[in-house]
Every structure is written in C-alpha cells, then in structure tokens.
mmCIF file of C-alpha atoms in Angstrom:
data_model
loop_
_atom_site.group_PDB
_atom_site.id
_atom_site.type_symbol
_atom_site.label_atom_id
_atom_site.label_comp_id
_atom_site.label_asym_id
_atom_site.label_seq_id
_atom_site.Cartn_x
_atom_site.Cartn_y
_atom_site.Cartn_z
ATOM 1 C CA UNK A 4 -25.223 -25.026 -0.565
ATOM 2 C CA UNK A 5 -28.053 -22.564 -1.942
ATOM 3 C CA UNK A 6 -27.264 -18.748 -1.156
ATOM 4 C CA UNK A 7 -29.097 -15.425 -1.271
ATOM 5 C CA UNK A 8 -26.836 -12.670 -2.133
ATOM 6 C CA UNK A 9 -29.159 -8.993 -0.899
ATOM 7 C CA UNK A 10 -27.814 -5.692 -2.134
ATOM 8 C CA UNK A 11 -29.218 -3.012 -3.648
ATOM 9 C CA UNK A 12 -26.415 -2.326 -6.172
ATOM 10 C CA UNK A 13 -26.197 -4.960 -9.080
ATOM 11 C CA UNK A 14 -22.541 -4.385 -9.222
ATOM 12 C CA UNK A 15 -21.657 -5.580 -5.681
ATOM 13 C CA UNK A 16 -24.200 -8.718 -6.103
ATOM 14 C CA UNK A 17 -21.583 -9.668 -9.148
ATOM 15 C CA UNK A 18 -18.875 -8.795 -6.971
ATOM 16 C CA UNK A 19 -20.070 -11.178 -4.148
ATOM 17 C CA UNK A 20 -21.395 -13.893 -6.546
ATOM 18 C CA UNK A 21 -18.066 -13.896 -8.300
ATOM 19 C CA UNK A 22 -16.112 -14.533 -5.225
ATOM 20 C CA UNK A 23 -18.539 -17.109 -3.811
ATOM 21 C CA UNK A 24 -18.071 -19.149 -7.223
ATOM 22 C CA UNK A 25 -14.386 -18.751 -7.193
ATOM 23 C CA UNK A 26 -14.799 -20.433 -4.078
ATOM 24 C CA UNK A 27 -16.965 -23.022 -4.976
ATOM 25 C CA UNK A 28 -20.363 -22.383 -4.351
ATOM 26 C CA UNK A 29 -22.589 -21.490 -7.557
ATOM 27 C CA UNK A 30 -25.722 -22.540 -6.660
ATOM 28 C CA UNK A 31 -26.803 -18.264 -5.803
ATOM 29 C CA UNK A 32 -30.229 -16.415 -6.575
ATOM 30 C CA UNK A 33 -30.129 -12.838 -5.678
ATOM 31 C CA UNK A 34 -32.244 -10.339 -4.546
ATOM 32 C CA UNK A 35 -32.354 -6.041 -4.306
ATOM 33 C CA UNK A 36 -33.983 -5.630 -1.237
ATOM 34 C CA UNK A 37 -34.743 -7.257 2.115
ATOM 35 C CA UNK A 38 -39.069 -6.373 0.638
ATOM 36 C CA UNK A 39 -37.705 -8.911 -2.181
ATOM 37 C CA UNK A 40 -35.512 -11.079 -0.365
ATOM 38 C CA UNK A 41 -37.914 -12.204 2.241
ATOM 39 C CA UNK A 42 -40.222 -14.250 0.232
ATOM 40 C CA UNK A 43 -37.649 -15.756 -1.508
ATOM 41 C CA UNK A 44 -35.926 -17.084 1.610
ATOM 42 C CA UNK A 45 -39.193 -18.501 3.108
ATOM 43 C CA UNK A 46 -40.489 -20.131 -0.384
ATOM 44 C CA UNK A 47 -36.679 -21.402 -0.993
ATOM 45 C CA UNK A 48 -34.100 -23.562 0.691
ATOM 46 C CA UNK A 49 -31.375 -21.606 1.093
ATOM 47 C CA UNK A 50 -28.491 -22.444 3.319
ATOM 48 C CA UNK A 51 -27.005 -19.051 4.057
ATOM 49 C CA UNK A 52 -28.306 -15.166 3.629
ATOM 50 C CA UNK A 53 -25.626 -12.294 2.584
ATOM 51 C CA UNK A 54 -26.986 -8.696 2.935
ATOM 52 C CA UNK A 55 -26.356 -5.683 2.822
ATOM 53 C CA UNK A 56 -27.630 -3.463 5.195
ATOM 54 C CA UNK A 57 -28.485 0.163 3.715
ATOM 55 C CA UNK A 58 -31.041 -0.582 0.834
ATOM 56 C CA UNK A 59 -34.375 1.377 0.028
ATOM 57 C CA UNK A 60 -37.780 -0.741 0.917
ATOM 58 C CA UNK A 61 -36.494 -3.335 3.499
ATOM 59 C CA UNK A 62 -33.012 -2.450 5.284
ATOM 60 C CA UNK A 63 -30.472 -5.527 5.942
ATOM 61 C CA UNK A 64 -31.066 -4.925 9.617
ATOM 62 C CA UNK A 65 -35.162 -5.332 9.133
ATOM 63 C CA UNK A 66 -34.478 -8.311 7.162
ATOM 64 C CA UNK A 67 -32.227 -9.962 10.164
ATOM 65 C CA UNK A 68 -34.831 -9.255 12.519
ATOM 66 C CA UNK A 69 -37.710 -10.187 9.629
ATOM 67 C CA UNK A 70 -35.364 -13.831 9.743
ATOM 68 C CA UNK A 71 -34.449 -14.410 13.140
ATOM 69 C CA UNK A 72 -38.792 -14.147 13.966
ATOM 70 C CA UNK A 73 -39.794 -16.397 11.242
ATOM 71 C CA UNK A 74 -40.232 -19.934 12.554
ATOM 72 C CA UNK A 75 -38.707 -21.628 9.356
ATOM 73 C CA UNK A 76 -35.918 -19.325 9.086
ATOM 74 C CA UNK A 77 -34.482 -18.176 12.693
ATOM 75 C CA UNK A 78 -31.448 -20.632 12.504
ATOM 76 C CA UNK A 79 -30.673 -19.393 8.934
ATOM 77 C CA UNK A 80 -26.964 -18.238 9.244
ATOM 78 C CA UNK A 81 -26.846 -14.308 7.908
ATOM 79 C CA UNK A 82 -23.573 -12.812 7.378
ATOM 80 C CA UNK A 83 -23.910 -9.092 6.890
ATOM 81 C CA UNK A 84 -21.883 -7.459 4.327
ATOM 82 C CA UNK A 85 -21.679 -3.677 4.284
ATOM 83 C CA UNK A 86 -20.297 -0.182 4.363
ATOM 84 C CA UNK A 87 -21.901 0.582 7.843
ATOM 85 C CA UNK A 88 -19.362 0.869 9.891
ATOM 86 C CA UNK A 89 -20.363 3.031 13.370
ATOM 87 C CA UNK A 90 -20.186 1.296 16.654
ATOM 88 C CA UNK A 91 -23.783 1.246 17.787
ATOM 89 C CA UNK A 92 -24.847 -0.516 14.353
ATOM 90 C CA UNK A 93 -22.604 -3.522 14.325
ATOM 91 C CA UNK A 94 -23.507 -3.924 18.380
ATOM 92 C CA UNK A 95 -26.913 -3.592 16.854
ATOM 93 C CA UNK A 96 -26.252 -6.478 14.036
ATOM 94 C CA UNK A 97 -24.877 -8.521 16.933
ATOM 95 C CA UNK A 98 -27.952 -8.487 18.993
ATOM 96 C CA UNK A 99 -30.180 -9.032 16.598
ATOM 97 C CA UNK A 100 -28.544 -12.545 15.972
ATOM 98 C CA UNK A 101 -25.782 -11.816 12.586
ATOM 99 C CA UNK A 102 -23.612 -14.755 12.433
ATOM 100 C CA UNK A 103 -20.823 -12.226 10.874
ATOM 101 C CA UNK A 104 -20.082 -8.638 9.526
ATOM 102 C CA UNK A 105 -17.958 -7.529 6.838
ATOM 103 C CA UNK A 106 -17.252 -3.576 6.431
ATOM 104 C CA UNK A 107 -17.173 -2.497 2.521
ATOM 105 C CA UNK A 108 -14.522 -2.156 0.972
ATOM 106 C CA UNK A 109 -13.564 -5.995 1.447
ATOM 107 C CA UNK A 110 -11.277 -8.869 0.201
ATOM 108 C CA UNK A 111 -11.834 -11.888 -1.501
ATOM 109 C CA UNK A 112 -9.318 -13.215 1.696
ATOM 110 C CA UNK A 113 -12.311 -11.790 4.373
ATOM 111 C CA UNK A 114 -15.109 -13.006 2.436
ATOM 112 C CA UNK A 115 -13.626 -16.634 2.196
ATOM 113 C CA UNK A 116 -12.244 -16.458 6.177
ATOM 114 C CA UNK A 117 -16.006 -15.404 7.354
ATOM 115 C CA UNK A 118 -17.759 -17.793 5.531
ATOM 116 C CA UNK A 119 -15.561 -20.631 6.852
ATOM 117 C CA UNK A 120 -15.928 -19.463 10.908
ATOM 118 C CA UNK A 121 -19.808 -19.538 9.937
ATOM 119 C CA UNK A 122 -19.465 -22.900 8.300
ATOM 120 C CA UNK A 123 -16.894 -24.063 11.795
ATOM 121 C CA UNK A 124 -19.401 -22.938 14.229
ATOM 122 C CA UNK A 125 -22.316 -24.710 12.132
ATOM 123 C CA UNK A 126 -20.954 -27.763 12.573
ATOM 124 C CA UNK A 127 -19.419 -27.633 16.102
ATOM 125 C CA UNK B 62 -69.297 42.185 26.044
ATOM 126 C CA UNK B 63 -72.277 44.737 24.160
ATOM 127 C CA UNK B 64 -72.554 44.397 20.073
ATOM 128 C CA UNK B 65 -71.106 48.228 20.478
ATOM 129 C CA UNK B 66 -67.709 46.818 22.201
ATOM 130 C CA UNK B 67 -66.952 44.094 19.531
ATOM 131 C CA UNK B 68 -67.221 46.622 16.747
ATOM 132 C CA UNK B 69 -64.084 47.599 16.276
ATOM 133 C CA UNK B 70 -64.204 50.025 13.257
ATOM 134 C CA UNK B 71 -66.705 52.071 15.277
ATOM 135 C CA UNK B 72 -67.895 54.897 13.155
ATOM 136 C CA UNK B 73 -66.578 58.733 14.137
ATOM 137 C CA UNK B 74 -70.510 59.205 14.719
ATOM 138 C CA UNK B 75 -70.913 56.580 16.547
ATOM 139 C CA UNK B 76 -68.140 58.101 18.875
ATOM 140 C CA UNK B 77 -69.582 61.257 18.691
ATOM 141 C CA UNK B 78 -72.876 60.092 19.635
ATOM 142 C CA UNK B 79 -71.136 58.308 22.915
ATOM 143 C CA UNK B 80 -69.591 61.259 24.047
ATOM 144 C CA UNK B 81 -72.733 63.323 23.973
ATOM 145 C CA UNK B 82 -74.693 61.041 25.609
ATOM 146 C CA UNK B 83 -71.660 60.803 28.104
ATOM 147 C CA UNK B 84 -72.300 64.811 28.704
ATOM 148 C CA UNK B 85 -76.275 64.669 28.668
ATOM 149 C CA UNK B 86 -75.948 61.994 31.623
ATOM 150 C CA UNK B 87 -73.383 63.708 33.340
ATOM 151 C CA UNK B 88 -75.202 67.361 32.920
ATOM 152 C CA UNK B 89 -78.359 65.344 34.466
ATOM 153 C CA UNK B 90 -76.490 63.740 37.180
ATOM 154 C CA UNK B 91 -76.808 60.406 35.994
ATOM 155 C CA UNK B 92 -73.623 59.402 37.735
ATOM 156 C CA UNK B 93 -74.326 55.262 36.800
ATOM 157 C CA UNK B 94 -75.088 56.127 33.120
ATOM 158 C CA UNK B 95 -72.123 58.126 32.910
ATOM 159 C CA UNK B 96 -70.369 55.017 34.442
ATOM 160 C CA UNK B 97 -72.176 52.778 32.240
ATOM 161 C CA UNK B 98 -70.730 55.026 28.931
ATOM 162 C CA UNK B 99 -67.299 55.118 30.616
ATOM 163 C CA UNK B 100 -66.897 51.421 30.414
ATOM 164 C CA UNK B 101 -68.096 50.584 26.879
ATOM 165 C CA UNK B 102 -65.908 53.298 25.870
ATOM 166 C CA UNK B 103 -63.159 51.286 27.966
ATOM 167 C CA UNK B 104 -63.698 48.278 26.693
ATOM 168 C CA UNK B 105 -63.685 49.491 22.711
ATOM 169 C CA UNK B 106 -59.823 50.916 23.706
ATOM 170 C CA UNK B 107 -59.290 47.178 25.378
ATOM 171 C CA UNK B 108 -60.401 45.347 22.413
ATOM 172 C CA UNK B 109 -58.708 47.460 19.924
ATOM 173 C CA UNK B 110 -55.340 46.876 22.170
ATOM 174 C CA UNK B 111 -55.742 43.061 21.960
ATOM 175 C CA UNK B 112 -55.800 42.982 18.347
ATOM 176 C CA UNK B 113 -53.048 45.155 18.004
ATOM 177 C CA UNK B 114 -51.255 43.045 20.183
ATOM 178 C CA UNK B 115 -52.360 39.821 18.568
ATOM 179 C CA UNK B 116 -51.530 41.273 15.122
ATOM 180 C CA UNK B 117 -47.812 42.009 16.630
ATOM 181 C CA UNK B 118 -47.795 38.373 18.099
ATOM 182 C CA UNK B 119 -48.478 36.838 14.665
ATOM 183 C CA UNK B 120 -45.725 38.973 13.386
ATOM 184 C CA UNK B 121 -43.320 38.123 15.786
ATOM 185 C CA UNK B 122 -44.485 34.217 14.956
ATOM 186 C CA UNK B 123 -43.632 34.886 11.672
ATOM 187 C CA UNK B 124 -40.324 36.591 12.038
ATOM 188 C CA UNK B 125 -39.224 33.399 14.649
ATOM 189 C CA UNK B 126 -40.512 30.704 11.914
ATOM 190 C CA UNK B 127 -38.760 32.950 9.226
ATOM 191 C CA UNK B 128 -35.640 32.775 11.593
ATOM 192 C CA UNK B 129 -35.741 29.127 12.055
ATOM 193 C CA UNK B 130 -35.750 28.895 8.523
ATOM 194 C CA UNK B 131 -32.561 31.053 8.286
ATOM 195 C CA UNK B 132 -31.269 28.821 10.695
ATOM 196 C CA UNK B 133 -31.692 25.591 9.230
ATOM 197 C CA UNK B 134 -29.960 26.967 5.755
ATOM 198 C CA UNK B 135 -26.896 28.897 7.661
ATOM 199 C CA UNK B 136 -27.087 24.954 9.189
ATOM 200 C CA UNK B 137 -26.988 23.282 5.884
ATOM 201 C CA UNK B 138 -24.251 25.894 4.382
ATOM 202 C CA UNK B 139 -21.944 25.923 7.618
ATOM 203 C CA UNK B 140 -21.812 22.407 8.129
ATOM 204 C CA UNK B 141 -23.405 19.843 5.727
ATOM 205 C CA UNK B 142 -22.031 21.468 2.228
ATOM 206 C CA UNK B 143 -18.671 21.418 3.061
ATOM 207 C CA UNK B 144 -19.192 17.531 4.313
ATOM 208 C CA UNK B 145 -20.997 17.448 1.211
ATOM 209 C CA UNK B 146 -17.919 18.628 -0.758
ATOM 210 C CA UNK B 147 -15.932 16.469 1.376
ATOM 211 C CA UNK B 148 -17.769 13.319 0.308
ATOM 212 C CA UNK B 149 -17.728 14.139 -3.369
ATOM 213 C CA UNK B 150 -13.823 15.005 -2.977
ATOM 214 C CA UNK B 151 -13.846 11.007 -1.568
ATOM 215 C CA UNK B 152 -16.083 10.114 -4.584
ATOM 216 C CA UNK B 153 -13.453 11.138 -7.234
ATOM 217 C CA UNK B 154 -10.498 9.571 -4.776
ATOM 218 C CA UNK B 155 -12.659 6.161 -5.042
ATOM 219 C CA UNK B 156 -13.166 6.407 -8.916
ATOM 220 C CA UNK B 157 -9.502 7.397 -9.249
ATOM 221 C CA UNK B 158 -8.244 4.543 -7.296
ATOM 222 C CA UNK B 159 -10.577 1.743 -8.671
ATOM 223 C CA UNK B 160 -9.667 3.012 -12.355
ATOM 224 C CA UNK B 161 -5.816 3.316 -11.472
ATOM 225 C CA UNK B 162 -6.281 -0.488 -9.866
ATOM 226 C CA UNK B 163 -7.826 -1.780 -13.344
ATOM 227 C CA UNK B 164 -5.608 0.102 -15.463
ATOM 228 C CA UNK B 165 -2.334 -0.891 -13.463
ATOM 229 C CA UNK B 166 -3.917 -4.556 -14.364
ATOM 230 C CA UNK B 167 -4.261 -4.605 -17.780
ATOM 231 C CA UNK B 168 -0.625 -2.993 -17.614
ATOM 232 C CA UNK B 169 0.654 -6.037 -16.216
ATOM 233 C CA UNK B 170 -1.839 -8.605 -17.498
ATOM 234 C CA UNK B 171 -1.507 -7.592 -21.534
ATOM 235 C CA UNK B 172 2.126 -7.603 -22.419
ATOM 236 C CA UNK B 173 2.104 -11.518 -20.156
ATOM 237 C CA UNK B 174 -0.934 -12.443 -22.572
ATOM 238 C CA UNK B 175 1.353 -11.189 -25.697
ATOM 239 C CA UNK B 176 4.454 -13.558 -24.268
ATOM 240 C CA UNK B 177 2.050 -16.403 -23.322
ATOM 241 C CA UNK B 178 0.150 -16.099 -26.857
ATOM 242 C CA UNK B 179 3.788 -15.432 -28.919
ATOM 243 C CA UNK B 180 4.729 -18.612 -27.086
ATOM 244 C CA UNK B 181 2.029 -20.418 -27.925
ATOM 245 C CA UNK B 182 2.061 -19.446 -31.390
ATOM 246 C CA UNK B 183 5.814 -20.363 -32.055
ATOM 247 C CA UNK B 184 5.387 -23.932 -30.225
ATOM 248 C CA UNK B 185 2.166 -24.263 -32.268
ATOM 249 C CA UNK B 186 4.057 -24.051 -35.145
ATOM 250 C CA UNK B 187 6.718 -26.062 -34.455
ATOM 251 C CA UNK B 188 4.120 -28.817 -33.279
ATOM 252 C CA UNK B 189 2.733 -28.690 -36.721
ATOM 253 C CA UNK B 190 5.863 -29.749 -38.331
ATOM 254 C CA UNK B 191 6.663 -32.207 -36.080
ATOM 255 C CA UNK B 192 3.574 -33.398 -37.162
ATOM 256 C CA UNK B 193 3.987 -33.467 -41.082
ATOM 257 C CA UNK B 194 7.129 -34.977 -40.141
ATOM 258 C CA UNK B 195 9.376 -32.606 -40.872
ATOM 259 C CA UNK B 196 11.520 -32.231 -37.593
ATOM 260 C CA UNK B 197 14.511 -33.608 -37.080
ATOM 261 C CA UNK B 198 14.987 -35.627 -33.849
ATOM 262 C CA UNK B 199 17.220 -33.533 -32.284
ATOM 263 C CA UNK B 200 15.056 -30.554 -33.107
ATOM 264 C CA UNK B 201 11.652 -33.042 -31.423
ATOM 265 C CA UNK B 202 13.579 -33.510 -28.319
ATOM 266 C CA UNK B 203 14.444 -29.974 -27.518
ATOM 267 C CA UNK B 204 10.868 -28.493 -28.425
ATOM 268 C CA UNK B 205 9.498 -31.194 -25.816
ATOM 269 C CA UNK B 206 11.356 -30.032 -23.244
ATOM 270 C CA UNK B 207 10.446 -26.642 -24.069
ATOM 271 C CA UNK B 208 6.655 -27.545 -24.369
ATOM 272 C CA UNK B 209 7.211 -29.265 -20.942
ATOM 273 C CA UNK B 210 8.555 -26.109 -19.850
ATOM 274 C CA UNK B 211 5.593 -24.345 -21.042
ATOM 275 C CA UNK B 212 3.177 -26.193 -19.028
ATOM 276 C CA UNK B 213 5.346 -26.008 -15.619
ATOM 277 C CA UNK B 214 5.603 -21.838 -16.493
ATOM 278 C CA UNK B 215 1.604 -22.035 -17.684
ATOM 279 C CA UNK B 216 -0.200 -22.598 -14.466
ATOM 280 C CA UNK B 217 1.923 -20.500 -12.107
ATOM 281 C CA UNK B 218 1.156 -17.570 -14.997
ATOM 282 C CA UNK B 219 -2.238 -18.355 -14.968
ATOM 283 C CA UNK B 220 -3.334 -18.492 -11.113
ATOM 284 C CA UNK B 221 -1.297 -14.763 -11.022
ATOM 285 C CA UNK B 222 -3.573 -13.467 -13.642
ATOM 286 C CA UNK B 223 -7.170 -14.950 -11.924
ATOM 287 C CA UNK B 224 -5.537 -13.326 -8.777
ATOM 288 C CA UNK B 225 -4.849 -9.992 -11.171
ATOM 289 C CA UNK B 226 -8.558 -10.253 -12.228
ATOM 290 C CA UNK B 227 -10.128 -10.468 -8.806
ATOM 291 C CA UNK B 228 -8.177 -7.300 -8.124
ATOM 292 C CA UNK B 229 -10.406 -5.608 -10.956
ATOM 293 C CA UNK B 230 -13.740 -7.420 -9.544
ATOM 294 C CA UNK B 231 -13.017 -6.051 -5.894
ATOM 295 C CA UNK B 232 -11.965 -2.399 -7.790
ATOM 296 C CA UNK B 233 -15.388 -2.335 -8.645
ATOM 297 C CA UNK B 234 -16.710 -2.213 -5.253
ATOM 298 C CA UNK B 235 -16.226 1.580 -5.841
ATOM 299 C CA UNK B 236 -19.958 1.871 -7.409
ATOM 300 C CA UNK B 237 -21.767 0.769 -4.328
ATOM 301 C CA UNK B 238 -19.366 2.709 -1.923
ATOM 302 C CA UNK B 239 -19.528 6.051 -4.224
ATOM 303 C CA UNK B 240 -23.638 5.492 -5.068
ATOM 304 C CA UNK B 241 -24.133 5.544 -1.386
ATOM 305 C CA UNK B 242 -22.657 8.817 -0.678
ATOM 306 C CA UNK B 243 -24.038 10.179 -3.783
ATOM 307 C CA UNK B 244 -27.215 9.237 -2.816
ATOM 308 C CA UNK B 245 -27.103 11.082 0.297
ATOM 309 C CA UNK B 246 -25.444 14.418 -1.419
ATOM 310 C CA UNK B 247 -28.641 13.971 -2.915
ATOM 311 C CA UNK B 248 -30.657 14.240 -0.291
ATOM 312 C CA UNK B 249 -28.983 17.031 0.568
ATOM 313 C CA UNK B 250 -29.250 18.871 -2.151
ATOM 314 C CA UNK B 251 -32.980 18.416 -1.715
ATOM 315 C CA UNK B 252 -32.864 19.578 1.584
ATOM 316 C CA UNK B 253 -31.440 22.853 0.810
ATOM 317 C CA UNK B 254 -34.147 22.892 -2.207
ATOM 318 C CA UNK B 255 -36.742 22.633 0.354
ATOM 319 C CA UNK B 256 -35.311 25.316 2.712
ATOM 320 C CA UNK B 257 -34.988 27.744 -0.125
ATOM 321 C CA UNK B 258 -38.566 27.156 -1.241
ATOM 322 C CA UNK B 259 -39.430 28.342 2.112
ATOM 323 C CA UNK B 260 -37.159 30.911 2.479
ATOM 324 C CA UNK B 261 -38.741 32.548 -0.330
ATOM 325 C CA UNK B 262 -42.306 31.723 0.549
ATOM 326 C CA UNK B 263 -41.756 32.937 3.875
ATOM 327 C CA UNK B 264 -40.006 36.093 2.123
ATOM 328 C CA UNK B 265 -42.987 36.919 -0.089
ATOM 329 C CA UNK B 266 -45.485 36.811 2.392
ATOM 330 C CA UNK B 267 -47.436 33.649 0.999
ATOM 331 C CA UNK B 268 -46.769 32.201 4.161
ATOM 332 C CA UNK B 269 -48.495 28.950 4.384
ATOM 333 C CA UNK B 270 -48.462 27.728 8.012
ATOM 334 C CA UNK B 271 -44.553 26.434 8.713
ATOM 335 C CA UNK B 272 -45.004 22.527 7.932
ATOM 336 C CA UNK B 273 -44.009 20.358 10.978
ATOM 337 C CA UNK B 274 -40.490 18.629 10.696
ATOM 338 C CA UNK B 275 -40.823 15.090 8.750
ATOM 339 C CA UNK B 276 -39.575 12.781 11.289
ATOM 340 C CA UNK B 277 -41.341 9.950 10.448
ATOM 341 C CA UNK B 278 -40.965 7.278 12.773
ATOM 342 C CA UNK B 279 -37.465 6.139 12.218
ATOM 343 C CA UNK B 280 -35.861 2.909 13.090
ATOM 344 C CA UNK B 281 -33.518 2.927 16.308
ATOM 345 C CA UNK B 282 -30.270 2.028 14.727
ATOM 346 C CA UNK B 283 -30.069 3.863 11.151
ATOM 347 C CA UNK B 284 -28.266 3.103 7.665
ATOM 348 C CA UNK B 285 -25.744 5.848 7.909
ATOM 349 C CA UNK B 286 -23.660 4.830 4.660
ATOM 350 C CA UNK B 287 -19.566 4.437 3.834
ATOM 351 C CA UNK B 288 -17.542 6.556 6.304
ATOM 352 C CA UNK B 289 -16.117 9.012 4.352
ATOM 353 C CA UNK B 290 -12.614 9.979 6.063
ATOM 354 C CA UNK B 291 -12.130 13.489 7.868
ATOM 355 C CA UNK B 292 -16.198 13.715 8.037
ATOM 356 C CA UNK B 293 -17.140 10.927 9.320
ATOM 357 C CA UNK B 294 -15.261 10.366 12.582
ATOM 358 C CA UNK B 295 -17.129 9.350 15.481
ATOM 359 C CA UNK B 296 -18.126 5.929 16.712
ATOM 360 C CA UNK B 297 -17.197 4.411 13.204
ATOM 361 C CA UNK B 298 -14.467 1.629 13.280
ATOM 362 C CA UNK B 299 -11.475 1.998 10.727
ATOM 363 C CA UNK B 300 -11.022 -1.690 9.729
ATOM 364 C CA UNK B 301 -12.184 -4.859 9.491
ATOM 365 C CA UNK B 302 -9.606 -6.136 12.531
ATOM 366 C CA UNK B 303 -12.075 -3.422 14.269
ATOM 367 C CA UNK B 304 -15.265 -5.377 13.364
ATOM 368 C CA UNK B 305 -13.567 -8.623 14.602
ATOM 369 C CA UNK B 306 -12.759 -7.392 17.936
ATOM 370 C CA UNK B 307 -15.870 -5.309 18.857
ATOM 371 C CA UNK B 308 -17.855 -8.681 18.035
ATOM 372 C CA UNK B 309 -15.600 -10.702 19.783
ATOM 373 C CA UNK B 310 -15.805 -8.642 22.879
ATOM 374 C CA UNK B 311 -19.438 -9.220 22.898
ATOM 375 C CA UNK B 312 -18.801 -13.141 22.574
ATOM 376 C CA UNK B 313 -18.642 -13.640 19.170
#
C-alpha cells in the first residue's frame, strides 16, 4: 500500500506518517502542495491520497478535482484531512468525489476508523 | 463654440473690449450684433460654471473615495481586530494546551522509565551472579519468578507509554492549527497596512486614482482555516460526529 501524505505544514505530514506506520503502512512519500503532489501521483503508484485542503499553490480541493479528471487517477481513493470545517466546504468535498473527511484536531482512533471504511467500501 | 468662448481666463481687456463693442452695436441699432455679443458673453459665464462645477464634482469624488477608505479601516478596527485578537487569544490556548499535554507526559512517562530502568538494573545484576555462579538455589528460583514477573508487567508498561507518546505526536497538531490562523492575522495586518497607506495618500493630496478592489477570480468554495471558537460560528460543524452525519446524509 503506497500513500501520499499532502500538507503544507511539515509537522502534520510527521504527525500523519507516524500514525499511518503505527498502523502498518510505511511505504509513504509526501508532498507540500497539491502543484507538487500532482505529478507525483500520476508518475507513481500510489494506492491512496491524504490532503489537506488549505495550502498555498494548489488547494486540497483543486487537487480532488485535479484527481477525479485525470484518466489514470479518478478511482484513486482521497481522504481529506483538515481544519476546514464550514458546511458548504465538506458538501463541497463530497461532490467533488472525497472518499472521507477528517476535521483537525484529530485522533489516532479517527484516522485508523476512516481509513478502514475506505479500505471496506474498496473491496465491497 | 468661438475660440473667444473656450478661453476661460479671458483677459479684463478682452472684456472690456466686448462690452464696448456691445454699446457701439447697440448705439447703431445693430440689434443682431448686440445679440450676437450677448451670447458669447453667455456662453464664457456657462463654461466658466461647468468647470466650477466639474472641479466641485472631482472634489466630492475625492471626499466619497476618501470616505470609503475611512470605511473600510472603521471596518477592519470594529470587526476584524477584535476577531483578530480573538484568534491570537485561541493561539496561546492551543500552545498552552499542546505544551501542558507533553509536559503532563513526561510527568507520567519519566518516573515509570526510572522504576522500569531501577528494575532492570537490580535484575541485571542479580543475573550476573547467577551467572558467575554465585547464587544460591533458593535465591535462582525466586529471581526467576521475579524476572517472569518482569516480562508479564513489561509489555502492559510498554503499550501505555507508545499510547503516552502518540498523545505528544497528536499535541503537536497545534503548529498547523495555530500557523493557519496566524497566517491569516497576517493578512490582516497587511490589510490594515494597505488601508493606512491610503488613508494617508488620500490625506496628503497625492491622490493616485483609488485602485479597484483585488478580487481576483476566486474559487467557489474557499479555504477558510481552523474555526476559532466565539468567532467563527456560522455554518461550521463542532465535531467530527458532525462530519460523519452531514456526509452520511448525502449518502456517504
């Protein structure tokens, strides 16, 4: 399982690549920006995209819709980890095709329960 | 509209020289001359009126964009500094609580480390003598229950401090949370920088002509940042049980 963690702050990439680890999955490249995240989903294989979605450059919302329209990527599961929390954006996230969305401040215990209703639905 | 009618700092001869030719053509009977001089003499007065009047519309322009600037700072000072001090006030709660979480930690965490590692060293020791032969067996068989002790106490011990850790890694969440709202105090502060500038260009006359507002074209749905509590209110939801059920109401 290859994963792209995208956030702007260095700190919360740790934070997210030290939870995915503690749950198993090491195998993560990261990236600051959706600008910088997009060509490394489409040259790599990666299974599943984190983001953020408020980040200078390329926004985690731009990078969704960026996915969802690229022929190789559009299935890509993208779960959406951020502190945007109004209404209109998350109905926003939802239409534009996020498999899930996690409001900052988190736990390791939401993290781990998101990932595995991604994972269930993947292979239903 | 004659060369004499545009010429608006028309000499005092120049009017002189009207008004007598006004008489001479009156004195003759030259009613349409007199008509004639009437006019241009008219239309000077006109012209002279519109400037005025366009020099008092410019002025009144000014005073309006001058006003708008007022506006936009009274704006800025009413509402947006106090948020602003409200979202710095949530900045120190964050850091406060995320270095209260680590330090409560290490409370808890150090003094276990100093039993686990006085333990360690004391069965160590023993070990070491059992080794050089030099324990008795009634002595061997209570240190192995103790070292079997040990390891049943050991990994119970050690999952609670990798669970005490991860509450330090998650405490550190507070830099992205806090950098965001920074960032946009920030912007703020630029944006009263800006209005300022103006204020004081506006307020020294070097008026330049009042830039149109920078509203680039701007996505639909916009980054907005962490809601900060008792500012941000409105169409945000509070928890993450929040998330779960607005996306499940739209089939999720």
């Amino acid at each position: 399982m290859k994963i792209l963690v995208v956030d702007d702050f260095s700190t919360m990439r740790r934070i997210i690549k030290n939870l995915l680890r503690e749950l198993g999955f090491t195998n993560i490249s990261e990236a600051d920006d959706g600008q910088t995240a997009l060509p490394k989903l489409q040259a790599g294989d990666f299974d599943l995209l984190i983001t953020d979605w408020n980040m200078p450059g390329m926004t985690g919302i731009e990078l969704l819709k960026a996915v969802r329209s690229d022929e190789k990527l559009s299935t890509m599961p993208v779960l959406m980890v951020t502190a945007e929390a109004r209404r209109d954006q998350i109905v926003a996230a939802a239409q534009a095709g996020v498999n899930g969305y996690i409001i900052k401040p988190f736990t390791a215990g939401t993290l781990k329960e998101k990932l595995e209703k991604i994972f269930e639905r993947l292979a239903a | 509209m004659s060369a004499v009618a545009t010429d608006l700092d028309e000499s005092l001869g120049a009017r002189l020289q009207r008004a007598k030719a006004l008489v001479a053509a009156l004195e003759k009977g030259d009613e349409a001359e007199a008509d004639r001089i009437l006019d241009e003499i008219g239309r000077v007065r006109e012209s002279m009126l519109f400037q005025e009047i366009g020099k008092l519309t410019r002025q009144l322009h000014e005073a309006l964009t001058g006003f708008m600037v007022d506006n936009k700072l009274a704006e800025l000072t009413e509402n947006d500094i106090p948020d602003a001090r409200e979202r710095l006030n949530y900045v120190i709660t964050m850091t406060d609580q995320a270095a209260n979480t680590t330090l409560n930690v290490l409370d808890e965490v150090l003094p276990q480390l100093d039993a686990l590692s006085e333990k360690t060293d004391n069965l160590g020791a023993r070990w070491e003598r059992f080794l050089q032969r030099e324990m008795p067996y009634t002595e061997f068989r209570e240190m192995s229950q103790e070292i079997s002790r040990y390891f049943k106490d050991m990994s119970p011990a050690l999952a609670q401090m990798q669970a005490q850790l991860n509450e330090v890694l998650m405490a550190q969440s507070f830099q992205d949370l806090t950098g965001q709202i920074i960032r946009k105090v920030i912007e703020l502060v630029q944006q009263v920088e800006n209005s300022l500038i103006e204020l004081i260009r506006f307020s020294s006359r070097h008026m330049s002509p009042s830039a149109p507002a920078t509203d680039k074209g701007k996505p639909e749905v916009e980054a907005e940042g962490p809601v900060v509590p008792g500012v941000d209110k409105a169409e945000a939801v509070s928890s993450q049980d929040d998330v779960d059920d607005l996306l499940s109401s739209l089939g999720f």
